[in-house]
XYZ file of C-alpha atoms in Angstrom:
761
model
C 23.865 -47.240 19.246
C 27.373 -45.255 18.779
C 27.348 -45.941 14.989
C 23.914 -44.309 14.651
C 25.049 -41.130 16.321
C 28.140 -40.718 14.529
C 25.806 -41.052 11.285
C 23.696 -38.230 12.897
C 26.065 -36.562 13.693
C 28.121 -36.734 9.794
C 24.172 -35.712 8.406
C 23.667 -32.896 10.587
C 27.799 -31.489 9.578
C 26.673 -32.184 5.700
C 23.124 -30.422 6.545
C 24.897 -27.012 8.155
C 28.313 -27.381 5.713
C 25.296 -27.208 2.919
C 23.056 -24.517 4.947
C 25.980 -22.429 5.620
C 27.090 -22.416 1.910
C 23.532 -21.371 0.234
C 22.462 -19.249 3.316
C 25.911 -17.349 2.449
C 25.273 -16.629 -0.772
C 21.656 -15.721 -0.026
C 22.938 -13.220 2.090
C 25.743 -11.928 -0.090
C 22.701 -11.360 -2.823
C 20.589 -9.719 0.137
C 23.334 -7.037 0.285
C 22.176 -5.501 -3.165
C 18.759 -5.648 -1.767
C 17.009 -2.424 -3.925
C 14.495 0.073 -2.651
C 11.735 1.709 -4.415
C 7.968 3.018 -4.897
C 6.640 2.208 -7.879
C 3.665 4.009 -8.363
C 2.426 1.470 -11.493
C 2.672 -1.544 -9.160
C -0.395 -0.265 -8.102
C -1.915 -0.487 -11.495
C -4.905 -3.259 -12.220
C -3.221 -5.609 -13.981
C -5.047 -7.509 -17.527
C -7.146 -4.365 -17.215
C -8.862 -2.985 -20.101
C -8.955 0.151 -18.085
C -4.698 -0.231 -17.047
C -4.279 -0.805 -20.750
C -5.960 2.209 -22.345
C -4.472 4.119 -20.445
C -0.746 3.105 -20.822
C -1.765 4.412 -24.609
C -3.241 7.541 -23.410
C -0.028 8.359 -21.963
C 2.122 7.233 -25.309
C -0.263 10.193 -27.219
C -0.161 12.956 -24.680
C 2.619 11.815 -22.109
C 2.416 10.883 -18.423
C 0.855 13.812 -16.644
C 2.275 13.243 -13.621
C 5.750 14.235 -14.616
C 6.199 17.221 -12.651
C 7.606 19.143 -9.323
C 5.403 21.496 -7.756
C 7.101 24.374 -5.705
C 5.191 26.351 -3.819
C 7.082 29.483 -2.655
C 5.596 31.353 0.295
C 5.719 35.115 1.718
C 4.020 36.248 3.995
C 4.115 39.999 3.343
C 2.780 39.128 0.651
C 4.071 38.113 -3.133
C 4.511 41.176 -5.536
C 8.051 42.580 -3.647
C 11.081 43.153 -5.516
C 13.481 40.895 -3.610
C 11.321 38.241 -3.039
C 10.041 38.040 -7.088
C 13.814 38.402 -7.958
C 14.772 35.254 -6.221
C 11.462 33.560 -7.875
C 13.531 34.394 -10.991
C 16.842 33.216 -10.240
C 15.519 29.661 -8.711
C 13.053 30.001 -12.356
C 16.508 30.007 -14.080
C 18.918 27.760 -12.377
C 16.097 24.825 -12.305
C 16.470 25.097 -16.149
C 19.804 23.753 -16.058
C 19.307 20.796 -14.051
C 19.853 17.449 -15.357
C 16.260 15.536 -17.301
C 14.115 19.336 -16.412
C 12.519 19.875 -19.699
C 10.665 23.100 -19.369
C 9.942 25.170 -15.717
C 7.228 28.065 -15.708
C 7.108 30.469 -12.890
C 5.213 33.379 -12.572
C 8.321 35.633 -13.799
C 8.474 34.115 -16.875
C 4.284 33.550 -17.991
C 3.983 35.463 -20.712
C 0.210 35.334 -23.316
C 0.366 36.260 -26.686
C -0.229 39.669 -28.045
C -1.137 40.616 -32.051
C 1.374 43.552 -32.537
C -0.076 46.481 -33.794
C 2.015 47.441 -36.719
C 3.134 44.123 -38.286
C 0.366 42.134 -36.774
C 2.797 38.998 -35.751
C 2.225 37.641 -32.507
C 4.554 38.976 -29.790
C 5.339 37.905 -26.135
C 3.680 39.819 -23.384
C 4.803 39.094 -19.597
C 2.223 38.793 -17.528
C 4.593 40.274 -14.963
C 7.516 42.598 -14.789
C 9.054 41.620 -11.916
C 11.746 43.991 -12.304
C 9.763 46.878 -12.341
C 7.305 47.482 -9.347
C 5.798 50.320 -10.878
C 3.893 47.866 -13.026
C 2.943 45.556 -9.991
C -0.634 46.827 -9.109
C -1.627 46.496 -12.868
C -0.207 43.601 -13.746
C -1.899 42.058 -10.400
C -5.203 42.993 -11.628
C -4.346 41.799 -14.907
C -3.327 38.239 -13.416
C -6.026 37.954 -10.932
C -8.599 38.068 -13.869
C -6.870 35.194 -15.655
C -8.438 32.153 -14.841
C -5.390 29.645 -15.560
C -2.931 31.791 -13.315
C -4.652 32.180 -10.230
C -4.584 28.614 -8.451
C -1.743 27.634 -10.942
C 1.126 30.045 -10.724
C 0.082 32.837 -7.652
C -2.431 32.167 -4.698
C -5.621 33.445 -3.846
C -4.549 34.940 -1.037
C -1.538 37.113 -2.484
C 1.114 34.966 -0.617
C 2.767 32.805 -2.540
C 3.860 32.056 -6.435
C 4.217 27.833 -7.341
C 6.687 27.111 -10.149
C 6.299 24.161 -11.914
C 8.996 22.516 -13.143
C 8.205 19.627 -16.026
C 10.368 16.809 -16.361
C 12.013 13.890 -18.866
C 9.075 11.143 -18.495
C 8.973 8.388 -16.648
C 12.404 8.832 -14.787
C 13.645 5.468 -13.150
C 14.288 5.499 -9.252
C 17.587 6.895 -9.090
C 17.860 9.829 -11.504
C 14.057 11.024 -9.260
C 15.929 11.059 -6.572
C 19.025 12.594 -8.219
C 16.660 15.137 -9.643
C 14.856 15.869 -5.947
C 17.482 16.166 -3.874
C 18.933 18.948 -6.349
C 15.774 20.659 -6.694
C 15.649 20.321 -3.178
C 19.297 21.971 -2.611
C 18.529 25.166 -5.202
C 15.389 26.035 -3.315
C 16.784 26.076 0.190
C 19.826 27.879 -1.048
C 17.670 30.244 -2.566
C 16.520 31.231 1.046
C 12.782 31.562 1.091
C 10.554 32.304 3.921
C 9.276 28.999 3.202
C 8.479 26.226 0.674
C 6.616 23.013 0.071
C 7.203 20.821 -2.900
C 5.137 18.134 -4.173
C 5.374 15.752 -7.207
C 6.248 11.832 -8.494
C 9.893 12.083 -7.996
C 9.669 13.776 -4.481
C 7.305 11.655 -3.441
C 9.136 8.485 -4.902
C 12.877 9.862 -3.213
C 10.698 10.519 0.345
C 9.191 6.854 0.172
C 12.538 5.158 -0.652
C 14.449 7.114 2.475
C 11.755 6.295 4.992
C 11.380 2.620 3.553
C 15.055 1.778 4.462
C 14.772 3.539 7.710
C 11.535 1.404 8.419
C 13.259 -1.927 7.172
C 15.777 -1.248 9.587
C 13.459 -0.167 12.569
C 11.037 -3.063 12.047
C 13.937 -5.757 11.897
C 15.612 -4.333 14.685
C 12.848 -3.731 16.843
C 11.670 -7.551 16.566
C 14.768 -8.674 17.089
C 14.826 -7.242 20.305
C 11.592 -8.379 21.197
C 12.656 -11.917 20.210
C 16.328 -12.019 22.669
C 13.568 -10.845 25.496
C 11.178 -13.772 24.357
C 14.031 -16.028 24.385
C 15.941 -15.345 27.461
C 12.571 -15.210 28.968
C 11.058 -18.485 27.734
C 14.579 -20.813 27.707
C 16.762 -19.239 30.223
C 19.769 -19.839 28.587
C 22.928 -18.816 25.728
C 21.967 -21.467 23.226
C 17.840 -21.308 23.942
C 18.573 -17.645 22.812
C 20.955 -18.015 19.494
C 19.484 -20.940 18.380
C 16.534 -19.558 17.610
C 17.944 -15.577 16.593
C 20.116 -18.100 13.399
C 17.256 -19.749 12.074
C 14.947 -16.986 12.059
C 17.882 -14.701 10.922
C 18.837 -16.716 8.320
C 14.985 -17.075 6.752
C 14.624 -13.635 6.773
C 18.113 -12.866 5.045
C 17.603 -15.864 2.358
C 13.988 -13.926 1.735
C 15.300 -11.032 0.724
C 18.376 -12.984 -1.299
C 15.913 -14.349 -3.288
C 14.254 -11.326 -3.617
C 17.729 -9.384 -5.190
C 17.853 -13.027 -7.751
C 14.929 -11.891 -8.890
C 15.315 -8.391 -9.741
C 12.774 -7.201 -7.337
C 12.847 -4.258 -4.811
C 11.484 -3.694 -1.545
C 8.433 -1.595 -1.106
C 5.693 0.055 0.561
C 4.015 -3.213 1.510
C 6.975 -5.808 1.379
C 8.397 -3.696 4.173
C 6.381 -5.506 6.935
C 7.662 -9.319 5.440
C 10.739 -9.161 7.124
C 9.085 -8.783 10.642
C 6.030 -11.198 9.345
C 9.313 -13.448 8.824
C 10.434 -13.358 11.589
C 7.904 -13.630 14.329
C 6.214 -15.716 12.554
C 9.435 -17.970 12.195
C 10.385 -17.844 15.697
C 6.725 -19.369 16.731
C 7.655 -22.506 14.545
C 10.925 -22.603 16.909
C 8.845 -22.158 19.796
C 6.702 -25.077 18.876
C 10.068 -27.104 18.157
C 12.263 -26.195 21.246
C 9.563 -26.636 23.506
C 8.796 -30.166 22.798
C 12.432 -31.345 23.000
C 12.561 -29.759 26.963
C 9.732 -31.208 27.609
C 11.022 -34.571 26.298
C 14.264 -34.578 28.053
C 12.388 -33.212 31.453
C 10.458 -36.355 31.187
C 13.812 -38.300 31.066
C 14.192 -39.166 27.055
C 17.374 -39.016 25.989
C 18.992 -36.310 23.597
C 17.900 -38.193 20.436
C 15.177 -39.308 21.491
C 14.349 -36.226 22.427
C 14.746 -34.667 19.178
C 13.062 -37.587 17.466
C 9.624 -37.178 19.322
C 9.857 -33.234 18.926
C 10.838 -33.932 15.011
C 8.006 -36.162 14.204
C 4.900 -34.964 16.888
C 5.031 -31.388 16.372
C 6.799 -31.413 13.058
C 3.182 -32.757 11.572
C 1.511 -29.950 12.958
C 4.454 -27.174 12.038
C 3.946 -28.031 8.941
C 0.624 -27.696 8.705
C 0.748 -24.207 9.830
C 3.343 -23.434 7.444
C 1.023 -24.081 4.668
C -2.295 -22.984 5.579
C -0.691 -19.741 6.588
C 1.357 -20.129 2.761
C -2.469 -20.553 1.606
C -3.560 -17.525 3.074
C -0.915 -15.174 1.615
C -1.085 -17.274 -1.762
C -4.619 -16.500 -1.970
C -3.537 -12.546 -2.832
C -2.423 -13.819 -5.474
C -5.808 -13.671 -6.871
C -5.938 -10.002 -6.335
C -5.442 -8.186 -9.658
C -2.828 -5.489 -8.304
C 0.861 -6.615 -8.786
C 2.111 -5.643 -5.715
C -0.037 -7.098 -3.216
C 0.428 -10.522 -5.316
C 4.160 -10.246 -5.036
C 3.752 -9.495 -1.319
C 1.653 -12.875 -1.158
C 4.387 -14.829 -3.107
C 7.290 -13.639 -1.283
C 5.664 -13.954 2.185
C 4.774 -17.418 1.154
C 8.348 -17.978 -0.190
C 9.916 -17.066 3.481
C 8.151 -18.886 5.441
C 9.022 -21.993 3.603
C 12.269 -21.272 3.486
C 12.024 -20.726 7.422
C 10.186 -23.899 8.184
C 13.098 -25.291 6.295
C 15.577 -24.162 8.085
C 13.908 -24.411 11.367
C 13.807 -28.748 10.371
C 17.125 -28.876 9.265
C 19.428 -26.600 10.527
C 17.595 -26.569 14.103
C 17.747 -30.232 14.473
C 21.209 -30.488 13.177
C 22.315 -28.281 15.808
C 20.695 -29.933 18.671
C 22.085 -33.306 17.406
C 25.742 -32.074 17.779
C 25.914 -30.051 20.736
C 25.184 -30.887 24.447
C 21.639 -32.079 25.473
C 20.621 -28.867 27.925
C 20.005 -29.669 31.660
C 16.561 -30.768 32.124
C 15.511 -27.862 34.876
C 11.837 -27.074 36.080
C 11.010 -24.050 36.524
C 8.633 -24.291 39.581
C 6.537 -20.899 39.860
C 6.338 -20.204 36.030
C 5.004 -24.674 35.901
C 2.603 -23.449 38.774
C 1.627 -20.281 37.328
C 0.592 -21.829 34.005
C -1.083 -24.917 36.031
C -2.900 -22.715 38.011
C -3.951 -20.262 34.976
C -4.963 -23.151 32.535
C -6.716 -25.187 34.749
C -8.790 -22.003 35.352
C -9.636 -21.433 31.929
C -10.269 -25.044 31.639
C -12.738 -25.027 34.183
C -14.249 -22.255 32.551
C -15.126 -24.360 29.390
C -16.097 -27.691 31.011
C -18.495 -25.711 33.142
C -20.209 -23.250 31.041
C -19.970 -24.051 26.976
C -23.361 -22.546 26.523
C -22.535 -19.069 28.020
C -19.076 -18.996 25.587
C -20.921 -20.047 22.663
C -23.878 -17.541 23.420
C -21.356 -14.879 24.064
C -19.929 -15.577 20.644
C -22.602 -15.521 19.099
C -23.563 -11.943 20.553
C -20.152 -10.445 20.099
C -20.452 -11.519 15.801
C -24.019 -9.710 16.172
C -22.508 -6.522 17.228
C -19.436 -7.086 14.502
C -21.817 -7.669 12.012
C -23.227 -4.136 12.676
C -19.880 -2.368 12.366
C -18.485 -4.454 9.299
C -21.652 -2.959 7.556
C -20.025 0.250 7.986
C -17.400 -0.147 6.210
C -16.713 1.743 3.576
C -14.532 1.713 0.157
C -12.411 5.265 0.469
C -8.918 6.088 -0.257
C -7.055 9.145 -0.785
C -3.670 9.638 -2.505
C -1.804 10.420 0.738
C -3.817 8.532 3.209
C -0.606 6.425 3.801
C 0.829 9.431 5.441
C 0.531 10.677 9.000
C -0.748 14.040 9.056
C 2.495 15.340 10.782
C 4.721 13.696 7.626
C 5.799 16.755 5.978
C 6.085 15.517 2.023
C 1.873 15.276 3.239
C 1.715 19.129 5.032
C 3.183 19.788 1.259
C 0.552 18.001 -0.190
C -1.597 19.727 1.573
C -0.496 23.326 0.620
C -1.282 22.539 -2.807
C -4.835 21.545 -1.786
C -5.242 24.660 0.127
C -4.027 27.143 -1.653
C -3.778 26.103 -5.743
C -6.071 23.693 -7.486
C -4.314 20.419 -5.865
C -2.404 17.674 -7.224
C -4.470 15.290 -8.786
C -3.770 14.870 -12.570
C -7.726 14.610 -14.112
C -7.591 13.542 -17.714
C -10.561 12.952 -19.796
C -9.630 11.102 -23.193
C -11.947 12.171 -26.437
C -12.703 10.587 -29.653
C -14.759 11.469 -33.144
C -15.390 8.565 -34.873
C -17.422 10.944 -37.308
C -15.348 10.714 -40.297
C -16.680 13.978 -41.790
C -16.183 15.812 -38.177
C -12.619 17.142 -36.587
C -11.640 18.608 -32.692
C -10.968 22.053 -34.391
C -14.418 22.048 -36.466
C -16.831 25.191 -35.090
C -19.777 22.477 -33.734
C -16.983 19.978 -32.153
C -15.591 22.750 -30.389
C -19.363 23.951 -29.158
C -19.839 20.176 -27.934
C -16.883 20.615 -25.809
C -17.229 23.386 -24.413
C -20.371 21.965 -23.002
C -18.640 19.311 -21.603
C -15.657 21.390 -20.286
C -18.660 23.527 -18.069
C -20.435 20.358 -16.888
C -16.724 18.497 -15.792
C -16.255 21.834 -14.020
C -19.088 21.767 -12.162
C -19.288 18.063 -11.451
C -15.574 18.150 -10.469
C -14.736 21.556 -9.600
C -11.449 22.013 -11.661
C -8.875 23.663 -12.292
C -8.014 25.760 -15.342
C -8.876 23.028 -18.202
C -6.244 22.802 -20.962
C -8.105 21.590 -24.270
C -8.637 21.900 -28.240
C -10.822 24.678 -26.850
C -8.682 25.896 -24.933
C -5.894 26.703 -27.779
C -8.760 28.110 -29.529
C -9.988 30.964 -26.974
C -6.020 31.123 -25.671
C -5.689 32.168 -29.339
C -8.766 34.331 -29.805
C -7.503 36.497 -26.540
C -3.717 36.785 -27.961
C -5.493 38.096 -31.421
C -7.968 40.741 -29.348
C -5.267 42.467 -27.816
C -5.105 39.650 -25.039
C -8.486 40.884 -23.212
C -10.090 38.554 -20.666
C -13.206 38.828 -21.598
C -12.487 37.305 -25.412
C -11.435 33.959 -23.552
C -14.186 32.535 -25.297
C -15.358 30.833 -28.237
C -15.668 33.168 -30.751
C -19.171 33.443 -32.617
C -17.745 35.404 -35.573
C -16.977 32.651 -38.507
C -14.776 34.788 -40.102
C -13.005 35.335 -36.443
C -12.938 31.491 -36.189
C -11.374 30.486 -39.300
C -8.751 33.357 -39.017
C -8.179 31.638 -35.539
C -7.969 28.219 -36.326
C -5.748 29.982 -39.678
C -3.180 30.528 -36.816
C -3.509 27.543 -34.858
C -2.301 24.763 -38.037
C 0.328 27.615 -38.876
C 1.704 26.851 -35.195
C 0.180 22.985 -34.818
C 3.813 21.748 -34.448
C 3.860 23.493 -30.895
C 4.423 21.759 -27.479
C 0.949 23.311 -26.409
C -1.185 21.373 -29.127
C 0.963 18.381 -29.843
C 0.120 17.512 -25.764
C -3.348 17.987 -26.122
C -4.682 16.702 -29.749
C -3.413 14.121 -32.141
C -2.368 15.215 -35.856
C -5.543 13.599 -37.133
C -7.882 15.910 -35.527
C -10.081 12.881 -34.444
C -7.956 12.414 -30.980
C -7.491 15.080 -27.973
C -7.946 15.259 -24.305
C -9.167 17.306 -21.459
C -6.706 17.829 -18.497
C -6.508 19.688 -15.265
C -5.722 19.157 -11.872
C -8.963 18.467 -8.786
C -8.479 18.099 -5.495
C -8.169 14.991 -3.782
C -11.890 14.314 -3.114
C -11.333 10.339 -2.319
C -12.194 7.327 -4.147
C -15.573 7.310 -2.870
C -16.770 10.827 -3.872
C -14.679 10.519 -7.573
C -16.725 7.396 -8.128
C -20.105 9.527 -7.726
C -18.369 12.363 -9.499
C -17.553 10.558 -12.454
C -21.194 8.390 -12.356
C -22.560 12.390 -12.730
C -20.580 12.670 -16.084
C -21.407 9.528 -17.649
C -24.763 10.114 -17.037
C -24.775 13.656 -18.769
C -22.587 11.670 -21.550
C -25.335 9.137 -22.195
C -27.897 12.185 -22.404
C -25.865 14.135 -24.771
C -26.274 14.666 -28.266
C -23.043 13.768 -29.501
C -22.448 10.572 -27.852
C -23.381 9.024 -31.150
C -19.927 10.618 -33.046
C -17.898 11.469 -29.927
C -16.493 8.528 -27.252
C -15.708 9.757 -24.122
C -13.778 8.391 -20.995
C -12.126 9.675 -17.878
C -8.668 7.874 -16.946
C -5.473 8.180 -15.560
C -3.408 6.966 -12.829
C -5.279 7.970 -10.277
C -8.254 6.705 -11.673
C -6.541 3.450 -12.094
C -6.093 3.796 -8.221
C -9.160 4.204 -7.229
C -10.589 1.330 -9.597
C -8.740 -0.833 -7.331
C -10.176 -0.009 -4.438
C -13.394 -0.236 -5.755
C -12.577 -3.817 -6.283
C -11.297 -4.220 -2.884
C -14.637 -6.085 -1.544
C -14.787 -8.738 -4.585
C -11.371 -9.125 -4.271
C -11.230 -9.305 -0.133
C -14.036 -12.032 -0.744
C -12.570 -14.279 -3.527
C -9.181 -14.533 -1.536
C -10.841 -15.106 1.587
C -13.640 -17.757 0.352
C -9.824 -19.645 -1.326
C -8.532 -19.365 2.255
C -11.323 -21.246 3.646
C -12.415 -23.950 1.187
C -8.252 -24.580 0.671
C -7.635 -24.448 4.818
C -10.651 -26.875 4.936
C -9.628 -29.019 2.865
C -6.449 -29.797 4.420
C -8.037 -30.089 7.437
C -10.637 -32.644 6.559
C -7.864 -34.072 4.753
C -5.855 -35.066 7.448
C -7.899 -35.458 10.085
C -11.326 -37.327 8.068
C -13.510 -35.524 10.746
C -16.011 -32.912 9.166
C -16.947 -31.699 12.780
C -13.157 -30.452 13.063
C -13.459 -28.544 10.129
C -16.823 -26.853 10.758
C -15.056 -26.211 14.081
C -12.120 -24.466 13.406
C -13.591 -22.394 10.665
C -16.258 -21.215 12.533
C -13.672 -20.419 15.573
C -10.958 -18.394 13.033
C -14.131 -16.683 11.693
C -14.945 -15.093 14.482
C -11.866 -12.951 14.856
C -12.163 -11.681 11.149
C -15.917 -10.463 12.434
C -14.583 -8.966 15.306
C -11.709 -6.808 13.658
C -14.239 -6.185 10.618
C -16.514 -4.591 13.328
C -13.524 -2.525 14.984
C -12.740 -1.182 11.244
C -16.320 -0.351 10.934
C -17.257 1.517 14.248
C -13.307 3.474 14.406
C -14.225 4.326 10.665
C -11.537 3.215 8.832
C -12.349 2.402 4.768
C -11.426 -0.904 2.840
C -8.429 0.351 0.915
C -5.288 -2.296 -0.303
C -3.321 -1.730 3.280
C -6.576 -2.784 5.551
C -8.041 -5.407 3.174
C -5.101 -7.709 2.959
C -5.362 -7.796 6.836
C -8.048 -10.445 6.480
C -6.173 -12.919 4.825
C -2.661 -12.531 6.391
C -4.760 -12.836 10.253
C -6.723 -15.886 9.152
C -3.756 -17.642 7.172
C -1.900 -17.104 10.590
C -5.076 -17.260 13.322
C -5.415 -20.857 12.126
C -2.075 -22.177 13.050
C -2.668 -22.077 16.701
C -6.174 -24.383 15.779
C -3.637 -26.759 13.604
C -1.220 -27.214 17.092
C -4.181 -27.822 18.990
C -5.979 -30.250 16.733
C -3.128 -32.218 16.541
C -2.224 -32.331 19.712
C -6.385 -33.606 20.486
C -5.932 -36.184 17.923
C -3.155 -38.052 19.264
C -4.579 -38.077 22.303
C -7.935 -39.936 21.015
C -6.056 -42.015 19.061
C -5.043 -43.380 22.372
C -8.502 -44.047 23.599
C -8.714 -41.619 26.031
C -12.282 -39.482 26.387
C -13.128 -36.480 24.432
C -12.811 -34.485 28.335
C -9.392 -36.106 28.857
C -8.325 -35.553 25.378
C -9.122 -31.615 25.797
C -7.672 -31.209 29.633
C -4.168 -33.140 28.104
C -4.316 -30.731 25.424
C -4.781 -28.065 27.173
C -1.892 -28.585 29.600
C 0.173 -29.897 26.813
C -0.198 -27.183 23.789
C -2.173 -24.447 25.829
C 1.379 -22.420 27.026
C 3.058 -22.741 23.958
C -0.501 -21.716 21.701
C -0.444 -18.611 24.489
C 3.019 -17.597 23.988
C 3.648 -17.837 20.355
C 0.571 -16.157 19.751
C 1.843 -12.970 22.366
C 4.805 -13.178 20.510
C 3.198 -12.647 16.766
C 0.846 -9.391 18.477
C 4.030 -8.093 19.604
C 5.851 -8.487 16.701
C 3.479 -7.125 14.351
C 2.757 -4.794 17.356
C 6.253 -3.487 16.217
C 4.692 -2.657 12.648
C 2.305 0.272 14.442
C 5.118 2.093 14.969
C 5.155 2.826 10.897
C 4.709 6.568 9.295
C 2.936 4.960 7.093
C -0.758 4.391 8.149
C -1.657 1.033 5.584
C 1.757 -0.544 7.506
C 0.094 0.699 11.094
C -3.073 -0.273 10.965
C -1.719 -3.804 9.234
C 0.488 -4.538 12.337
C -2.459 -2.913 14.923
C -5.415 -5.006 13.225
C -3.038 -8.003 12.835
C -2.484 -7.970 16.684
C -6.135 -7.852 17.818
C -7.308 -10.078 15.410
C -4.418 -12.832 16.289
C -5.483 -11.396 19.938
C -9.010 -13.013 19.476
C -8.056 -15.837 17.984
C -5.640 -17.177 20.979
C -9.303 -16.740 23.113
C -11.479 -18.180 20.186
C -8.505 -21.214 20.136
C -8.782 -21.860 24.011
C -12.414 -21.079 24.591
C -14.402 -21.304 21.659
C -12.692 -24.513 19.886
C -13.103 -26.706 23.368
C -16.523 -25.803 24.051
C -18.063 -26.380 20.194
C -15.930 -29.662 20.516
C -18.223 -30.615 23.684
C -21.349 -29.459 22.281
C -21.237 -31.368 19.408
C -19.503 -34.460 21.101
C -21.912 -37.528 21.677
C -23.206 -38.010 25.537
C -20.941 -41.059 25.677
C -17.551 -39.516 24.610
C -17.672 -36.950 26.974
C -16.834 -39.027 30.471
C -13.841 -38.396 31.870
């Protein structure tokens, strides 16, 4: 016996050494973990619309490479001191690295033909240094549609500075640019200002991600500390589980760094998820170990019994939870796929450490005193006996209540809609969301609008008169449907040139009817075709062009309906035989993802149901076990869907993954229950006795681990990101329903479906 114990001690020392080396290296790598909010990670992958947009962006540039600076002056914008500061800020911004152009109210101009020579000359819309011209300038400005709602607010109390920066800036440069812009604007000491744009949003998100990961992990460890103290009431019972879950999280973060994956908006919930799931595995193993010690087993006997009896169930729960996460790989959004993959990696790393690190330490340390808390024992015995009494006496009532809950939940499920907004992940008191709402209310919005155009008739070009007449009809319809701001397009180029050659009269902002005048305008445009304004609107071949504008964020559901109206119009338009048309853009791709969520949800759930059902069927060799386990775990999903429907929560990326995550985790307790039940049935006991024994043996651990999981996910509800908030809240509710289902519905179904001969005690 001593030789065997020495072998175990030697194996434990080797195991701990190897674990320390691997975890030490991964911990070192985890220090270099990066944070990122990659907008493009939410584009659909292997998608023709995404491929089309990438080609479109390569031709015309990225429509999201801008920063908007809304500057408020409540006493009115036409004040010398205010406009002088705006001019100084404009000049300072031009010197910032990566800034390409800065357009502000103090430097917007129009071209006007000189009366003597006929050459075009620049004429400012606003003579900011000459207050005597303010009245005339304001009249002219507010008669020019491309200025109002773009550079000048309609209420006359704010102006907008448009900063165009280098395309597709990496995160580091984006952060530096955002900080410099913020510094310059703050130093100008305006009454109030608002910022919007990709770089501004990205720097805000990344800073908040860092803060929330620390908040979640810290709060989770505090929760775990409390749970472990109350559960095991010993130093080793606290330190051992903490070491296992900490090593699991650090190891997973190290693997992320090794594979060049940064922490993003969805992955920020992963450490908390791994922490609470890993803890439940440890609690099950240690609880069984202590239970065996109380029964008089030696230390090694207790370790072996816990290892073999709990090990298989824990492996199955890890496997089924991993299946839930890996089913997310069927989504066509890379951010969701990566979330599923890295959570699965972390789960199996946690399982591996639980069954290597933990037993190795238990072998080396002295066995704890097998104390028995009589008060706790009486409480749990009395509680579990009361619940079991209800199950034995009222199984049909329990199933009936379940059916009623399912019907009510289905009624709520039908009310769920697919809808999303650009800034929906931020709470209403978030400063960046307030800035976003400012531009939505005072200007033309921040959502880019893109229509790609392509002429298929070799005899036609974009600057042909008939083609421009067609574009005019299309733009009028788009303006009517989408409520766009000012439109930039080949037609806008012609209108601008016509106005410039007509004394800059706003009435001349139109397509000229006189052919000679039109020919003159086209000649001017050909002369200046290398200008940036032309290149960003139309290709040199004049076969391809775009209609570009900005609009309000109306939500993906309403935008889908608007797009359908536009498609219907184009299908009936005479130009459909020679003009290809497509609404595109980054936000359109995001909307497409949300519109496909319902299909993705059912696909991932179906995969999870089939795989998990097959695993349970293969191991327990019982179709009844498969059926009752799936029924018991479908109910919590129906309940959470019903809650979403009644609460008006729409189906979006953050709420869709709740179902597969919750199902994968919720089925864990079912497997623990069925594993213990199978052991009892294999002893030859009756079903009722087996259920009773399972209830008293596994019931407490199921309740405790479920409460820990609920508490851990509720920590995510402290997030400033509403997506993470709803993920934590909804999964917590689902897991709470799952434990009720496992301890009431599951045994009730087993009793009702069992042969009468097997129900005898």
